[in-house]
Structure formats: structure tokens, C-alpha cells
Amino acid sequence: MVKVAPSILSADFANLKGQIEKLEKGGADYIHLDVMDGNFVPNITFGPPLIKKIRNITDIPFDVHLMIEKPERYIEDFVKAGADIITVHVEASVHLHRTIEAIKSYGVKAGVALNPATPLSSIEYVLEYLDLVLIMTVNPGFGGQKFIESTKRKIRKLRQIVDEKNLNLLIEADGGIKLDNYKEIVECGLDIIVVGSGIFEAEDIVERTRMFKISV
Ligand code: DX5
Ligand code: ZN
């Protein structure tokens, strides 16, 4: 069954505790935390202090998506805040292998994210060191954008590579995933879907979270 990682980017931040309880009831597998620096992406969100606060109210694993320049500067801060997976962008970290090793040295899982225009060849030589690859299916920066269809090809191709090489990594997709398109996207070969507005726009967040977990 596909795992669901709700992104709290679209949550009601004035009532974060209540919203996270609903995700728990709905069976969320991870909480996806979108960290933006106003530099790598044209938007600013939150950092380690907020993540640390949320760590006190839930045991769901934290999937931290860093949309920040030179993420290697902040790895330790996000580990201390309670991250279980730390994902950095290939476009934002020059010495990618070093950054991956730094994440793993803390006993945390390491992921790499690719923007829609970035080819899979950019991670060819680090694949074997990764726990997760995050395929961006929108240009990062905002919730509620439209899914980019050409990214399906990238997911299929990565699935093929992972199976052929028998690699032990998870494939995750992020952006524009809704009830009316998630099945065909999951079928491209995903292990995890990130869903933001597709969950938080619902009247009933618990029920909506459950709906995305239905096997395809
Ligand atoms: C986009 C973020 C996503 C976003 C997904 O930059 O990385 O995680 O919150 O939101 P939706 O599901 O609304 O596209
Ligand atoms: Zn994200």
C-alpha cells in the first residue's frame, strides 16, 4: 500500500495541534514538513524551532523537505529538532555526497529531491547511498499548484532503475497530488505520496487522509 505524507504547509497554523491529531486519526504514515528559505524558493515557511514543538505532540515520523540553499549548514539543527528523514535538493547542495553522508552520520534517513526540470542523471552516482528520492511534481515553493504530467516519466524511469539495481530506497512524489489523479501517479511506481491542499481543503480531514491510503 502506498504511504501518505500529508504536508502541513496547507494546514491551519493557528490550530496545528488539532490538525495533526486529525492526520493521526486518518492514518498518516509521515508528516511532511516543507522548509523554505525565500532564496532557493520564492517563499518562506518555518525552521527547526517549529518542528521541535510539533515533535512534542506526535510520534508520526517526520519527513523534512529542505528547500533551502546550502542545506548542509543546518543538518544538525533539523536532526535535533526531531527529523526522521532529511531531504535536500540536488540543485541546492554542491557537494551532494558529503551532505548525504552528514545526514546519515546522525542515524537519520537521507533523501534527495529533484525539481521537475532536473534529470535523473544528476543523482546517478549517489543513488546507492540514498534512503529516499523525492521527485518534485510541481516547481517547489507553494502548495496548491497543478501537477506536471511529464514528471510521471521520471517516476517510471526511476522505478525501473531501482528495481534493476535492486536498490533499497523509497520513491516519493510531491506536488499537485489530489484524489482525482493520485492513483495513476502511484501506479508509476511510488512508495510515498505527499499531499498538501488535497487533504487540508477537505471538510473532513480524517476521512480524506484515509482515502489516499486506499490501495491502487
Ligand atoms: C511544494 C511543497 C509541497 C506542497 C504540496 O513546494 O514541497 O510539499 O506543500 O502541496 P500540494 O499537495 O498542495 O501541491
Ligand atoms: Zn514538500
Short mmCIF file of C-alpha atoms and ligand atoms in Angstrom, two decimals:
data_model
loop_
_atom_site.label_atom_id
_atom_site.label_comp_id
_atom_site.label_asym_id
_atom_site.label_seq_id
_atom_site.Cartn_x
_atom_site.Cartn_y
_atom_site.Cartn_z
CA MET A 1 0.00 0.00 0.00
CA VAL A 2 1.26 3.49 -0.77
CA LYS A 3 2.30 5.54 2.24
CA VAL A 4 0.84 9.01 2.74
CA ALA A 5 2.83 12.03 3.92
CA PRO A 6 0.49 14.97 4.49
CA SER A 7 2.24 18.32 4.06
CA ILE A 8 1.25 20.73 6.81
CA LEU A 9 2.05 23.66 4.51
CA SER A 10 -1.67 23.97 3.81
CA ALA A 11 -2.74 23.37 7.42
CA ASP A 12 -4.34 25.91 9.73
CA PHE A 13 -1.26 27.01 11.67
CA ALA A 14 -3.37 28.63 14.37
CA ASN A 15 -4.65 25.15 15.18
CA LEU A 16 -1.73 22.92 14.30
CA LYS A 17 -2.22 20.51 17.20
CA GLY A 18 -5.81 19.79 16.24
CA GLN A 19 -4.88 19.37 12.60
CA ILE A 20 -2.09 16.91 13.38
CA GLU A 21 -4.45 14.87 15.55
CA LYS A 22 -6.70 14.53 12.53
CA LEU A 23 -3.82 13.31 10.38
CA GLU A 24 -3.02 10.73 13.07
CA LYS A 25 -6.61 9.52 13.11
CA GLY A 26 -6.57 9.29 9.33
CA GLY A 27 -3.52 7.00 9.47
CA ALA A 28 -0.87 9.36 8.06
CA ASP A 29 2.43 7.49 7.70
CA TYR A 30 4.65 10.58 7.88
CA ILE A 31 4.27 14.31 8.47
CA HIS A 32 5.86 16.17 5.54
CA LEU A 33 7.48 19.42 6.67
CA ASP A 34 8.26 21.97 3.95
CA VAL A 35 11.13 24.24 4.96
CA MET A 36 11.59 27.22 2.60
CA ASP A 37 14.22 29.95 2.83
CA GLY A 38 13.00 32.65 0.44
CA ASN A 39 16.16 32.08 -1.58
CA PHE A 40 16.12 28.61 -3.12
CA VAL A 41 12.36 29.09 -3.49
CA PRO A 42 10.37 32.35 -3.50
CA ASN A 43 8.62 31.66 -0.21
CA ILE A 44 9.48 31.46 3.50
CA THR A 45 7.95 28.97 5.90
CA PHE A 46 9.41 27.66 9.17
CA GLY A 47 12.53 26.09 10.63
CA PRO A 48 13.79 23.83 13.42
CA PRO A 49 12.04 25.57 16.37
CA LEU A 50 8.56 24.88 15.00
CA ILE A 51 9.45 21.30 14.08
CA LYS A 52 10.76 20.75 17.60
CA LYS A 53 7.47 21.95 19.07
CA ILE A 54 5.46 19.59 16.86
CA ARG A 55 7.80 16.74 17.83
CA ASN A 56 6.37 17.02 21.34
CA ILE A 57 2.81 16.32 20.24
CA THR A 58 3.10 13.36 17.83
CA ASP A 59 5.10 10.19 17.23
CA ILE A 60 4.49 10.10 13.46
CA PRO A 61 7.84 10.06 11.61
CA PHE A 62 8.92 13.47 10.30
CA ASP A 63 9.76 13.75 6.61
CA VAL A 64 11.63 17.06 6.40
CA HIS A 65 11.88 18.59 2.92
CA LEU A 66 14.55 21.29 2.84
CA MET A 67 14.01 23.84 0.08
CA ILE A 68 16.98 25.89 1.21
CA GLU A 69 20.35 26.88 -0.25
CA LYS A 70 23.37 25.07 1.19
CA PRO A 71 21.29 22.77 3.42
CA GLU A 72 24.48 21.22 4.82
CA ARG A 73 24.69 24.24 7.17
CA TYR A 74 21.57 23.18 9.06
CA ILE A 75 21.56 19.37 9.13
CA GLU A 76 22.37 19.13 12.84
CA ASP A 77 19.63 21.64 13.73
CA PHE A 78 17.00 19.57 11.92
CA VAL A 79 18.26 16.34 13.48
CA LYS A 80 17.99 17.93 16.94
CA ALA A 81 14.50 19.18 16.09
CA GLY A 82 13.40 15.57 15.55
CA ALA A 83 13.63 14.81 11.83
CA ASP A 84 13.44 11.14 10.81
CA ILE A 85 14.13 11.75 7.12
CA ILE A 86 16.02 14.79 5.83
CA THR A 87 15.72 15.52 2.12
CA VAL A 88 17.90 18.11 0.39
CA HIS A 89 17.65 19.39 -3.17
CA VAL A 90 20.28 18.27 -5.65
CA GLU A 91 20.16 21.82 -7.09
CA ALA A 92 20.99 23.37 -3.69
CA SER A 93 23.95 21.32 -2.45
CA VAL A 94 27.22 21.36 -4.38
CA HIS A 95 28.92 18.50 -2.52
CA LEU A 96 25.89 16.26 -2.51
CA HIS A 97 27.59 13.03 -1.46
CA ARG A 98 29.15 14.77 1.54
CA THR A 99 25.75 16.17 2.56
CA ILE A 100 24.14 12.73 2.31
CA GLU A 101 26.87 11.20 4.46
CA ALA A 102 26.48 14.02 7.01
CA ILE A 103 22.74 13.31 7.32
CA LYS A 104 23.32 9.58 7.72
CA SER A 105 26.05 10.11 10.33
CA TYR A 106 23.30 11.20 12.74
CA GLY A 107 21.35 7.98 12.19
CA VAL A 108 18.71 9.84 10.17
CA LYS A 109 17.49 8.71 6.74
CA ALA A 110 18.83 10.73 3.79
CA GLY A 111 16.80 11.84 0.79
CA VAL A 112 17.48 13.89 -2.31
CA ALA A 113 14.83 15.94 -4.15
CA LEU A 114 14.80 16.79 -7.85
CA ASN A 115 13.00 19.77 -9.36
CA PRO A 116 10.81 18.97 -12.38
CA ALA A 117 13.48 20.20 -14.84
CA THR A 118 16.34 18.27 -13.20
CA PRO A 119 17.20 14.93 -14.85
CA LEU A 120 17.68 11.63 -13.03
CA SER A 121 21.26 11.51 -14.30
CA SER A 122 22.10 14.21 -11.71
CA ILE A 123 21.81 11.60 -8.93
CA GLU A 124 23.16 8.57 -10.79
CA TYR A 125 26.32 8.38 -8.69
CA VAL A 126 24.68 8.91 -5.32
CA LEU A 127 21.69 6.59 -5.72
CA GLU A 128 23.32 3.73 -3.83
CA TYR A 129 23.84 5.93 -0.75
CA LEU A 130 20.27 7.20 -0.55
CA ASP A 131 17.28 6.10 1.53
CA LEU A 132 14.80 8.17 -0.48
CA VAL A 133 14.39 10.09 -3.73
CA LEU A 134 11.78 12.84 -3.84
CA ILE A 135 10.52 13.61 -7.32
CA MET A 136 9.04 17.12 -7.37
CA THR A 137 5.87 17.05 -9.44
CA VAL A 138 5.44 20.85 -9.26
CA ASN A 139 8.04 23.60 -9.10
CA PRO A 140 8.71 23.92 -5.38
CA GLY A 141 7.63 26.95 -3.39
CA PHE A 142 3.89 26.79 -2.91
CA GLY A 143 1.07 24.42 -2.12
CA GLY A 144 -1.95 24.10 -4.37
CA GLN A 145 -0.18 24.05 -7.75
CA LYS A 146 -1.04 21.89 -10.74
CA PHE A 147 0.65 18.50 -11.21
CA ILE A 148 3.21 18.48 -14.06
CA GLU A 149 2.41 15.46 -16.26
CA SER A 150 5.94 14.93 -17.66
CA THR A 151 7.19 14.03 -14.19
CA LYS A 152 5.36 10.70 -14.46
CA ARG A 153 8.01 9.58 -16.95
CA LYS A 154 10.68 10.40 -14.41
CA ILE A 155 8.96 8.35 -11.70
CA ARG A 156 8.60 5.35 -14.04
CA LYS A 157 12.21 5.55 -15.10
CA LEU A 158 13.46 5.79 -11.51
CA ARG A 159 11.31 2.80 -10.50
CA GLN A 160 12.90 0.81 -13.31
CA ILE A 161 16.42 1.77 -12.23
CA VAL A 162 15.72 1.00 -8.56
CA ASP A 163 14.28 -2.42 -9.42
CA GLU A 164 17.03 -3.30 -11.89
CA LYS A 165 19.80 -2.37 -9.48
CA ASN A 166 17.90 -3.79 -6.53
CA LEU A 167 18.38 -0.56 -4.56
CA ASN A 168 16.95 -0.14 -1.12
CA LEU A 169 15.39 3.31 -1.44
CA LEU A 170 11.92 4.81 -1.31
CA ILE A 171 10.44 6.83 -4.17
CA GLU A 172 8.28 9.78 -3.13
CA ALA A 173 6.41 12.36 -5.22
CA ASP A 174 5.42 15.83 -4.08
CA GLY A 175 3.06 18.43 -5.53
CA GLY A 176 -0.35 18.62 -7.16
CA ILE A 177 -1.45 15.18 -5.98
CA LYS A 178 -5.21 15.06 -5.49
CA LEU A 179 -7.97 12.49 -5.21
CA ASP A 180 -8.65 12.63 -8.93
CA ASN A 181 -5.08 11.88 -10.06
CA TYR A 182 -3.26 10.03 -7.26
CA LYS A 183 -3.99 6.51 -8.49
CA GLU A 184 -2.34 6.95 -11.88
CA ILE A 185 0.62 8.72 -10.24
CA VAL A 186 1.11 5.97 -7.64
CA GLU A 187 0.98 3.37 -10.41
CA CYS A 188 4.11 4.90 -11.94
CA GLY A 189 5.96 3.20 -9.08
CA LEU A 190 5.74 5.26 -5.90
CA ASP A 191 6.22 4.26 -2.28
CA ILE A 192 5.12 7.57 -0.74
CA ILE A 193 2.86 10.43 -1.84
CA VAL A 194 2.99 13.91 -0.34
CA VAL A 195 -0.41 15.58 -0.21
CA GLY A 196 -0.98 19.15 1.00
CA SER A 197 -4.03 21.01 -0.29
CA GLY A 198 -5.59 17.71 -1.38
CA ILE A 199 -6.03 16.88 2.31
CA PHE A 200 -6.43 20.23 4.03
CA GLU A 201 -9.07 21.58 1.64
CA ALA A 202 -11.38 18.75 2.72
CA GLU A 203 -14.30 19.25 5.12
CA ASP A 204 -13.30 16.04 6.84
CA ILE A 205 -9.50 15.83 7.07
CA VAL A 206 -9.52 12.44 8.84
CA GLU A 207 -11.61 10.81 6.13
CA ARG A 208 -9.66 12.48 3.31
CA THR A 209 -6.33 11.25 4.71
CA ARG A 210 -7.75 7.71 4.79
CA MET A 211 -8.94 7.98 1.19
CA PHE A 212 -5.41 8.48 -0.12
CA LYS A 213 -4.30 5.28 1.60
CA ILE A 214 -6.69 3.08 -0.34
CA SER A 215 -4.62 0.65 -2.41
CA VAL A 216 -4.45 1.19 -6.12
C1 DX5 B 1 5.84 22.46 -2.61
C2 DX5 B 1 5.95 21.60 -1.38
C3 DX5 B 1 4.87 20.59 -1.29
C4 DX5 B 1 3.49 21.18 -1.17
C5 DX5 B 1 2.49 20.20 -1.67
O1 DX5 B 1 6.95 23.27 -2.72
O2 DX5 B 1 7.18 20.90 -1.39
O3 DX5 B 1 5.11 19.66 -0.25
O4 DX5 B 1 3.16 21.54 0.13
O5 DX5 B 1 1.25 20.81 -1.68
P1 DX5 B 1 0.10 20.39 -2.71
O6 DX5 B 1 -0.25 18.95 -2.39
O7 DX5 B 1 -0.99 21.33 -2.37
O8 DX5 B 1 0.64 20.55 -4.09
ZN ZN B 2 7.44 19.16 0.02
#
